[in-house]
Coordinates of C-alpha atoms in Angstrom, one line a residue:
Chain C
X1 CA -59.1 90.7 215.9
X2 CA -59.6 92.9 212.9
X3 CA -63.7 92.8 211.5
X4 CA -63.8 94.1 208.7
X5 CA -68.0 95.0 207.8
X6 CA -69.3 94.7 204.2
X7 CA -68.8 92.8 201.0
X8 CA -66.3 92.5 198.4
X9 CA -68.9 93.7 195.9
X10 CA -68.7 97.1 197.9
X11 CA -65.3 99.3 195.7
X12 CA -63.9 101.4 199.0
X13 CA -64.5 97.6 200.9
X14 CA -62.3 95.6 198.4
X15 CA -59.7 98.4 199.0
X16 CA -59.8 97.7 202.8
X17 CA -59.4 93.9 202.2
X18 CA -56.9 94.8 199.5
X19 CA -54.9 96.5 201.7
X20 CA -54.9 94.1 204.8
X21 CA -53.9 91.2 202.0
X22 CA -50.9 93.3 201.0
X23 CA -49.6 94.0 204.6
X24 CA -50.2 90.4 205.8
X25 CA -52.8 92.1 208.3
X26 CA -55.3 89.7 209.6
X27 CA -58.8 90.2 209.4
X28 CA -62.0 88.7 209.2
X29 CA -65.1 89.7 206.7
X30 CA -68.1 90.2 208.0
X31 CA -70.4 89.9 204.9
X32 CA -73.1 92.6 205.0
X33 CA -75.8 91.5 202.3
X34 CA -76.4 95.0 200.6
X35 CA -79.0 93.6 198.0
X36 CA -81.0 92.3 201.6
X37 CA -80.9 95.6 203.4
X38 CA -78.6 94.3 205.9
X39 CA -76.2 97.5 205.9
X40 CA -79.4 99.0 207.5
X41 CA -80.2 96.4 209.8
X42 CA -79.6 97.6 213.8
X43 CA -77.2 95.2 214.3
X44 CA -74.8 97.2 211.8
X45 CA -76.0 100.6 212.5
X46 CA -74.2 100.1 215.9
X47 CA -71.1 99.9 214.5
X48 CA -72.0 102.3 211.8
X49 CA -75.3 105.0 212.4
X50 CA -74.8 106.0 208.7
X51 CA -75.8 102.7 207.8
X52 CA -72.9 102.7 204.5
X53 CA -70.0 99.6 204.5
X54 CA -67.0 99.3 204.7
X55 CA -66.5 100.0 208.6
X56 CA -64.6 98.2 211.2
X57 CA -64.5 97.4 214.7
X58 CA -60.8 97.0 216.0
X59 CA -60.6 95.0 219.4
X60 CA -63.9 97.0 220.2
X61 CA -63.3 100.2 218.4
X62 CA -65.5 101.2 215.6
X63 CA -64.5 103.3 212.5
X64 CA -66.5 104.4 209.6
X65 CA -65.4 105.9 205.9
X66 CA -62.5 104.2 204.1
X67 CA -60.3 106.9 203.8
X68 CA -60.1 106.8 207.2
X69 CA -60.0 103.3 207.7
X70 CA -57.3 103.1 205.2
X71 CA -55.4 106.2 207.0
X72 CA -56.0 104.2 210.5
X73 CA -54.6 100.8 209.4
X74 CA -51.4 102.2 207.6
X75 CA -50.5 104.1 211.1
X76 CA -51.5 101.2 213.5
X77 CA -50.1 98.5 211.4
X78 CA -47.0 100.3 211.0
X79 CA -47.0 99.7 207.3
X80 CA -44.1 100.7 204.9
X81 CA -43.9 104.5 204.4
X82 CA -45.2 104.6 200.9
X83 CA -49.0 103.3 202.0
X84 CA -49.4 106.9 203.6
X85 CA -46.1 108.7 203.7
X86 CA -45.3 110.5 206.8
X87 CA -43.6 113.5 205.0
X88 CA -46.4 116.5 205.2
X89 CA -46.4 117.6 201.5
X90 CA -46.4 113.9 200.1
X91 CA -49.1 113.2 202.7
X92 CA -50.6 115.9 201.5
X93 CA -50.9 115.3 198.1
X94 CA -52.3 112.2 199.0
X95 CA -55.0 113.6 201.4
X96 CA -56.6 115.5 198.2
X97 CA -56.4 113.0 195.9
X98 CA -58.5 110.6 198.2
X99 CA -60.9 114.3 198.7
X100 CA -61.2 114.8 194.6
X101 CA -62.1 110.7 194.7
X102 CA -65.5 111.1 197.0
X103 CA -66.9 114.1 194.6
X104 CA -65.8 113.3 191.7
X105 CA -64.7 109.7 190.6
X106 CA -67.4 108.0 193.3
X107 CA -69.8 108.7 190.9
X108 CA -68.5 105.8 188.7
X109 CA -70.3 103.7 191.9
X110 CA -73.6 105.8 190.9
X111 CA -73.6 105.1 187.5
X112 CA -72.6 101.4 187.2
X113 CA -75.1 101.0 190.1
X114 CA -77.9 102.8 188.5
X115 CA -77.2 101.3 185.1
X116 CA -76.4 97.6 185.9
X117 CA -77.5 96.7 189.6
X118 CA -80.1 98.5 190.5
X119 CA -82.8 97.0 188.4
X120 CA -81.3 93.6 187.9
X121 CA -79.7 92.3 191.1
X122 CA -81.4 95.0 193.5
X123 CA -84.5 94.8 192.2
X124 CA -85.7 98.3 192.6
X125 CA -87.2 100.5 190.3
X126 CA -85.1 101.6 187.4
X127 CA -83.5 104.9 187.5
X128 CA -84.5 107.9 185.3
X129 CA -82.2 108.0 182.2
X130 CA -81.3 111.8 182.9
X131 CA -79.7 110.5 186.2
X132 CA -78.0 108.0 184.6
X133 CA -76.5 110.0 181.8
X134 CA -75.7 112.8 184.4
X135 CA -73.8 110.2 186.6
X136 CA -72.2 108.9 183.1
X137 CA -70.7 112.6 182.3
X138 CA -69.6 113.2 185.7
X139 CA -67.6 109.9 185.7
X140 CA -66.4 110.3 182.7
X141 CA -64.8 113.7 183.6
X142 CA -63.6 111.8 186.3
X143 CA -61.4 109.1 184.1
X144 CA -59.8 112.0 181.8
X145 CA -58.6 113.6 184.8
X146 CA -57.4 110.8 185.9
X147 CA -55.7 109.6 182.9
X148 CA -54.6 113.5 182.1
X149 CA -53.4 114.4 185.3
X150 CA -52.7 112.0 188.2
X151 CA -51.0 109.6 186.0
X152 CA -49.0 111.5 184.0
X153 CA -46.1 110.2 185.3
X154 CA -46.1 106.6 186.1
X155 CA -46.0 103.8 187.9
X156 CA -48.7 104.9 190.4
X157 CA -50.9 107.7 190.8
X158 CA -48.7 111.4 191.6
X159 CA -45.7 109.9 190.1
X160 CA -45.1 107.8 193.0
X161 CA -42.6 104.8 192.3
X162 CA -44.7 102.5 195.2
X163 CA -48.7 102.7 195.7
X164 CA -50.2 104.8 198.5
X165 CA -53.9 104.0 199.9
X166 CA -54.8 106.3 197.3
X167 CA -54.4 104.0 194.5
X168 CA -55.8 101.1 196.0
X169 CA -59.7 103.4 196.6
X170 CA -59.3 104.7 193.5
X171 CA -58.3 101.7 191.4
X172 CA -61.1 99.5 193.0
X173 CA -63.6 102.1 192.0
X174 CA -62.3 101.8 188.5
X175 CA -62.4 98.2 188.5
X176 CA -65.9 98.3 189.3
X177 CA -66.7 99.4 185.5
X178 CA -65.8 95.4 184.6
X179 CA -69.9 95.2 185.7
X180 CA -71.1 97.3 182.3
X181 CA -71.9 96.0 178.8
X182 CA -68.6 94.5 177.3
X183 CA -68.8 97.7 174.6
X184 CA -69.7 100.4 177.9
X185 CA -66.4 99.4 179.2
X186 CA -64.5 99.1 175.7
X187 CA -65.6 102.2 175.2
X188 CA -64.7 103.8 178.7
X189 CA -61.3 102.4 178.8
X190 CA -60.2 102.0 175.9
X191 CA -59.0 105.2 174.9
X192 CA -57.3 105.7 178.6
X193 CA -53.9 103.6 178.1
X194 CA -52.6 105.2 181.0
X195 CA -55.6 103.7 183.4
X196 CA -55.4 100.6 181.8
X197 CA -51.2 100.1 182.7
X198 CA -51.9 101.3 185.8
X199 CA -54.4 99.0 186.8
X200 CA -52.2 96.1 185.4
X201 CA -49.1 97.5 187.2
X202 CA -51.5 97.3 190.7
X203 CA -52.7 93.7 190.0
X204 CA -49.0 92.3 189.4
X205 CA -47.7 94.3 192.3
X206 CA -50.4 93.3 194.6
X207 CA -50.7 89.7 192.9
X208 CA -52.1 87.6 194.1
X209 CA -54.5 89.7 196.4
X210 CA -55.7 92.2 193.3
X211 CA -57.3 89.1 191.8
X212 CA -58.4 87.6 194.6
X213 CA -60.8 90.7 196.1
X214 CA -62.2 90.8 192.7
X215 CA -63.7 87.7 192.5
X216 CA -66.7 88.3 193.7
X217 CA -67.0 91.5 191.6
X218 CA -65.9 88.5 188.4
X219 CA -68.8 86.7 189.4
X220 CA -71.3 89.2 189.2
X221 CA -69.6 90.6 186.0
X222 CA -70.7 86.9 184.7
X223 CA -74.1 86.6 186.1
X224 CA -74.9 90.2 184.5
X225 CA -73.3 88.7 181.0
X226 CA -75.5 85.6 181.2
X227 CA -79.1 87.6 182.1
X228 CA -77.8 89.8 179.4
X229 CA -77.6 87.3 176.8
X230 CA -80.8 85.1 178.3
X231 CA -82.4 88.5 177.7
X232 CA -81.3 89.0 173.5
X233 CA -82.0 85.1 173.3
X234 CA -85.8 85.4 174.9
X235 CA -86.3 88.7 172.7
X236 CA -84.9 86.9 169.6
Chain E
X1 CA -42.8 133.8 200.9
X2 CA -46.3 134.5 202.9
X3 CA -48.8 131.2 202.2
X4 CA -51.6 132.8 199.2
X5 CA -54.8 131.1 199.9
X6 CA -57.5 131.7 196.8
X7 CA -61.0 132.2 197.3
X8 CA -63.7 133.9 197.9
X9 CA -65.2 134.3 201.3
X10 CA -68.7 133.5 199.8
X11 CA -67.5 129.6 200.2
X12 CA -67.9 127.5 203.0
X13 CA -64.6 125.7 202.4
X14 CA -62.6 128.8 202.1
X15 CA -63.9 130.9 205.2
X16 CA -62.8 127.4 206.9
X17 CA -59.3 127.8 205.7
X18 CA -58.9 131.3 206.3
X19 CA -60.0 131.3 209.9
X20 CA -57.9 128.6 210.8
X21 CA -55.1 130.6 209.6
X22 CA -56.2 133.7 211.6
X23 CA -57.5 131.5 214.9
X24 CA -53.8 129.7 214.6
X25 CA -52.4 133.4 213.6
X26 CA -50.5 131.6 210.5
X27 CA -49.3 134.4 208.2
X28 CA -51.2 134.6 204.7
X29 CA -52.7 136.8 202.2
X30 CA -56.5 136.0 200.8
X31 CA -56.2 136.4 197.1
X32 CA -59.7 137.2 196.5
X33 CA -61.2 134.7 193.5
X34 CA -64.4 136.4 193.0
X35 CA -67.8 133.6 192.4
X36 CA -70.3 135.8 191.4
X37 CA -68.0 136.8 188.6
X38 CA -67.0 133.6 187.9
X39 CA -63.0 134.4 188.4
X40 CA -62.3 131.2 189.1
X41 CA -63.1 129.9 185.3
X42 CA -60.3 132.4 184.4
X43 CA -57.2 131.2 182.6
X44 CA -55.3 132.7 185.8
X45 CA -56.9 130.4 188.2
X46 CA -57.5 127.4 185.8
X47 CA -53.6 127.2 185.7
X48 CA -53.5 127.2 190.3
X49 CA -55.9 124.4 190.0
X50 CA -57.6 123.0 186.2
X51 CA -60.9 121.8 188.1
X52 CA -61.7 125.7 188.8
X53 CA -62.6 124.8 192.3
X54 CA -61.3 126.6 195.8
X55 CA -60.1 127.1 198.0
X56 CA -56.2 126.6 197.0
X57 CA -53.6 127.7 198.7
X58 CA -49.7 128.4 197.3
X59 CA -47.0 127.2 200.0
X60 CA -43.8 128.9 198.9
X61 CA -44.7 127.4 196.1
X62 CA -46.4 124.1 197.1
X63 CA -49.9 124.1 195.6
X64 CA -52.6 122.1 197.3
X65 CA -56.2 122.0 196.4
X66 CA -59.4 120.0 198.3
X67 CA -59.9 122.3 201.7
X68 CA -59.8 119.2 204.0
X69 CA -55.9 118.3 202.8
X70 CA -55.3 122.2 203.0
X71 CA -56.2 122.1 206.9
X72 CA -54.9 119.0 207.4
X73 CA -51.5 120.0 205.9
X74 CA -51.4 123.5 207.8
X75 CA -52.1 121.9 211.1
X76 CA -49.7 119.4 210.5
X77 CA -46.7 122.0 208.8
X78 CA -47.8 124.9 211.3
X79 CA -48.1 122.5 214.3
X80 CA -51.0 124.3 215.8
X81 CA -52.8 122.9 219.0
X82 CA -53.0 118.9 218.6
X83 CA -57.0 119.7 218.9
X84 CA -57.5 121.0 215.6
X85 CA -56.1 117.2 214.9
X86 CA -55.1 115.0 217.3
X87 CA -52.3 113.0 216.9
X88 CA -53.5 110.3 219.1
X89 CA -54.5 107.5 216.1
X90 CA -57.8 106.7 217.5
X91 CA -58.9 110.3 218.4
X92 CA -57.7 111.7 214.9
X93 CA -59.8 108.4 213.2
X94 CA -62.3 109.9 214.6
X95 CA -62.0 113.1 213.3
X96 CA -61.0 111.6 209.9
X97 CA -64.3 110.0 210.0
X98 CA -66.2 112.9 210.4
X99 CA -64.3 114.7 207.6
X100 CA -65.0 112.0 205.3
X101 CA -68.2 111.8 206.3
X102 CA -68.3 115.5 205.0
X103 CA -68.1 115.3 201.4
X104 CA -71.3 113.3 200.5
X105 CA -73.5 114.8 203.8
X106 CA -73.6 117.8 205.1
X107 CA -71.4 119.3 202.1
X108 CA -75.1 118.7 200.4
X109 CA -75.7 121.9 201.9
X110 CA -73.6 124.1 199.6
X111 CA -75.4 123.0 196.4
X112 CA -79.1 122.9 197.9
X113 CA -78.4 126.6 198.7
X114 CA -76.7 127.4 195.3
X115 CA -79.3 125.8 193.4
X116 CA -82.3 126.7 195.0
X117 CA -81.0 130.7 195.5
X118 CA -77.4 132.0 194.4
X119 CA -77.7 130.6 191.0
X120 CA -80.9 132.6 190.3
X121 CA -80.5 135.5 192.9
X122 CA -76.3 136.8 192.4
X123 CA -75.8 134.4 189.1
X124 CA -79.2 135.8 187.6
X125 CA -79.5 132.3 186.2
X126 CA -82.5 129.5 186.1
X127 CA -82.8 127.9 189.4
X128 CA -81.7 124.4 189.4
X129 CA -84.3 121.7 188.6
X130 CA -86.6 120.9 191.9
X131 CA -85.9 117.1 191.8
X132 CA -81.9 117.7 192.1
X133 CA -82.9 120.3 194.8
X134 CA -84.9 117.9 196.6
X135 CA -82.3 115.4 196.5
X136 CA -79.9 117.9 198.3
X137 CA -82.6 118.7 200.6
X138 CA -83.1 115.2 201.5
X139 CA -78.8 114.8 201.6
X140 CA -78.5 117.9 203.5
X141 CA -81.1 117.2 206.2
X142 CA -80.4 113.0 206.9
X143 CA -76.5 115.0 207.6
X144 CA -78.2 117.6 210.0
X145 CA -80.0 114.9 212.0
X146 CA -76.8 113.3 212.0
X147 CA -75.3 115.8 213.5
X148 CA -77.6 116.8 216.0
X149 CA -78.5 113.2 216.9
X150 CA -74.9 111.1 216.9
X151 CA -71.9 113.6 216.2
X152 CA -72.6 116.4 218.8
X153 CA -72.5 114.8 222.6
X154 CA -73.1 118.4 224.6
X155 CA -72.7 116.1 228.0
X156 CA -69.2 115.6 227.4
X157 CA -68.2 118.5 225.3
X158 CA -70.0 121.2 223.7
X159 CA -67.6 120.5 220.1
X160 CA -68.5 117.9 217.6
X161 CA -67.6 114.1 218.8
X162 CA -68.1 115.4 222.7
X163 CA -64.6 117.3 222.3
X164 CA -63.5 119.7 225.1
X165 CA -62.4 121.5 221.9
X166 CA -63.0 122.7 218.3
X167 CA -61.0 119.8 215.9
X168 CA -61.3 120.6 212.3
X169 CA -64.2 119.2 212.4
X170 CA -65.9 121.9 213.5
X171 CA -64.6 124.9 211.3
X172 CA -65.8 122.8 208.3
X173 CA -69.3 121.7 209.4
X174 CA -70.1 125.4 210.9
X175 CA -69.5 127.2 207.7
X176 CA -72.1 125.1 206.1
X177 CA -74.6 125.8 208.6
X178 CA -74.0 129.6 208.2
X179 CA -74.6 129.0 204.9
X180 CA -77.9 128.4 205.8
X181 CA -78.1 132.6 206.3
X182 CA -78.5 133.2 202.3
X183 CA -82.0 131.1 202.4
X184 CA -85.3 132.8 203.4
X185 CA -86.0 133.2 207.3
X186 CA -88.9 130.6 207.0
X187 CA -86.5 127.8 205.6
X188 CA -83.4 128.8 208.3
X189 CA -86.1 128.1 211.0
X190 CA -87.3 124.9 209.2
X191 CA -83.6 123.9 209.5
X192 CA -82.6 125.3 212.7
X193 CA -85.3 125.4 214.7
X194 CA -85.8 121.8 216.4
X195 CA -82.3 121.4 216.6
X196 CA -81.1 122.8 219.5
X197 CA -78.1 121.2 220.2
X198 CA -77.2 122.6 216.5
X199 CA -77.9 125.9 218.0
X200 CA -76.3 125.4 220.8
X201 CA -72.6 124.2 219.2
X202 CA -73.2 127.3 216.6
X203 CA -73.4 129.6 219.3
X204 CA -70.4 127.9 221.0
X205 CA -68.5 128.1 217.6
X206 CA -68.9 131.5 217.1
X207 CA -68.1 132.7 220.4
X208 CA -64.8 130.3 220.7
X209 CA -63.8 132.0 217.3
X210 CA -64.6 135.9 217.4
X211 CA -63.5 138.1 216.3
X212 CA -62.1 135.8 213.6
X213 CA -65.5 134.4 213.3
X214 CA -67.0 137.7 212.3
X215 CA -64.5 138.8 210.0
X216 CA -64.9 135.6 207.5
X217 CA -68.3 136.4 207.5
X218 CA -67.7 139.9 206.3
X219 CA -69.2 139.7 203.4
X220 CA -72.6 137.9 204.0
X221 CA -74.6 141.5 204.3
X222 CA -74.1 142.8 201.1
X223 CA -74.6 139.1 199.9
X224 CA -77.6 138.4 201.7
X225 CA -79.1 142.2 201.1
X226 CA -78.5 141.3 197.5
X227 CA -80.1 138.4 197.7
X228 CA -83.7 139.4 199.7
X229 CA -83.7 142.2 196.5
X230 CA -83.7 139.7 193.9
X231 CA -85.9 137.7 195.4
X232 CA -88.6 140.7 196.1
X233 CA -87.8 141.3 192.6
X234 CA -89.0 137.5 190.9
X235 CA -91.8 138.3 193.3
X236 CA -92.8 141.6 191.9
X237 CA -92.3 139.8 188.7
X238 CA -94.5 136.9 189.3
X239 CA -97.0 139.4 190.7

């Protein structure tokens, strides 16, 4: 059996459950409470040393880093071609895109973390505003590229007619941004069309799985909206 | 048409492409992108690869950017020695692991080193600000520990994961350890020192590689030399 370690609030761990929805592959969740510490707990660091979800353990063998896990699953499953294609260039292409994602578009996960979560539902202390605003530009340079160049041509990222594991990482990192202030992401997205379709095309494609992964990521979206507004209607 | 690869030596990334070609004896030409000048924000470059980053390499006319698809894609296109990458799935998810693993650890390396020296001693610019080097620091040494605590298993191999021998892997991580060469003696100790099985795979690395190993690093005395002056010189300054 397939244990898949972490929690659908996680982006790269909703990919992973994204992808074994798709591909009828069986799992189970193992929810890892991130807000409790439990991603550092010794129980998980067995399975993972570096302490970070999603990870998996596959009839007894443990695997860290989505890319990877992604990678692993498309060639053990057996999946159609198009997940992770076997031809080199394609493959590739594909490879780099999923590199550029960890350096430059993860920082969306640092920025909607440090604006939204970390305060409010991790209860830490708040971050400095230079961090945040540095995270903000570096994300930001992230989306244009995005928009600008891996979706120039269209349905799914590099032109490809079918999606890859590549645009299932990437458009669950994206879709994390539904957690910032309604005029934050009206602002962010708004002026990309070409993210917005794409992210559309994935949910139909992948229907009903793209909705259902992002539930829980929905329900925090509405807790933050409701402490937001308790928040104006205490200060008014 | 001979594969180009652009870049400059000075980058970990790029030395880890280029040896693999000469360890693997794949044909190619270095088209040298020089840092210090900043060649690689020229519109030349900037049209290879927008983000201004390298290494890149040109294919016949297959442009690929990001050094872990590059060496992926030239092990896989050039067929070299299934160690570099093994086919076997659970073997190569292993090695996948680890190069993931790279990005956000001990890739810290590279901008806890530019920041704290090569910006102010071959850029002549302001060092970076000491609470986004200390972050790196922090980065760069939980990845070292890493490394010398879970990834490297001298018992049943002296390569990274326990391997019998070098996978990507290896090329990658090295390179950022001999980074470590442009700080000050003092700091190469504080990172080196108490880990010997570090030591011990460096020294393993380097002697599996020569004479290739040398020759990627052929430009690290000038760079260093030039380095040691500008520093005695902010000393003399400070003085």
């Amino acid at each position: 059996m397939l244990t898949l370690y972490g929690s659908l609030r996680s982006q790269p761990t909703r990919a992973v459950a994204l992808f074994c929805l798709a591909n009828s592959i069986e799992y189970q969740l193992h929810f890892i409470d991130l807000s409790k510490k439990e991603h550092k707990h010794p129980g998980f660091l067995a399975i993972n040393p570096r302490g970070l979800v999603p990870a998996i353990t596959d009839d007894g063998f443990n695997l860290a880093e989505s890319a990877t896990i992604l990678r692993y699953l498309a060639v053990t499953r057996s999946v159609p071609d198009h997940w992770y294609p076997a031809d080199a260039k394609r493959r590739a292409r594909i490879d780099a895109l999923l590199d550029w994602y960890h350096t430059n578009l993860r920082q969306t996960a640092r920025y909607v973390f440090t604006k939204e979560l970390q305060e409010t539902v991790f209860r830490l202390p708040p971050a400095k505003k230079e961090e945040v605003e540095s995270y903000k530009r570096n994300m930001i340079a992230a989306m244009d590229t995005l928009e600008r160049e891996f979706l120039t041509e269209g349905p799914f990222l590099l032109g490809a007619s079918k999606p890859s594991i590549a645009d299932l990482l990437l458009a669950c990192e994206v879709t994390q941004t539904q957690l910032l202030k309604k005029p934050d992401l009206e602002a962010l997205l708004g002026p990309r069309p070409k993210i917005r379709q794409w992210l559309e095309t994935l949910e139909s494609n992948l229907a009903p799985h793209f909705s259902t992964v992002h539930s829980a990521v929905r329900k925090t979206a509405e807790f933050l909206e409701k402490k937001r507004n308790s928040k104006l209607q205490s200060a008014l | 048409m001979t594969l180009k690869v652009y870049g400059d030596l000075q980058s970990q990334p790029v030395r880890a492409v280029v040896l693999f070609c000469l360890v693997n004896n794949i044909r190619h030409e270095l088209v040298n992108v020089s840092l210090i000048k900043n060649e690689n924000k020229l519109p030349g470059f900037k049209a290879i690869n927008p983000a201004a980053k390298m290494p890149v390499i040109d294919d016949d006319g297959f442009i690929l950017t990001e050094s872990l698809a590059i060496l992926r894609y030239l092990a896989a296109s050039r067929h070299a020695p299934d160690h570099w990458y093994p086919a076997e799935v659970k073997s190569r998810a292993r090695v996948d692991s680890l190069l993931d693993s790279y990005h956000t650890n001990i890739r810290q390396t590279a901008p806890y080193i530019k920041q704290k020296e090569l910006l102010p001693c071959l850029w002549g610019l302001p060092r970076g600000p000491d609470a986004l080097i200390k972050f790196h620091e922090t980065n760069m040494t939980t990845a070292m520990d890493l490394v010398e605590e879970y990834y490297l298993k001298p018992e049943e191999g002296p390569f990274l994961l326990g391997a019998s021998q070098p996978s990507l892997a290896d090329i990658l991580f090295a390179f950022e350890y001999t980074q470590t060469q442009f700080l000050p003696r003092e700091e190469q100790e504080k990172f080196l020192g108490s880990r010997s099985k570090t030591k011990k795979w460096l020294e393993v690395v380097e002697k599996s590689f020569a004479p290739h190993f040398g020759e990627v690093h052929k430009k690290f005395p000038d760079l260093i030399k030039k380095i040691e002056m500008a520093r005695r010189d902010h000393v003399a300054e400070g003085a």
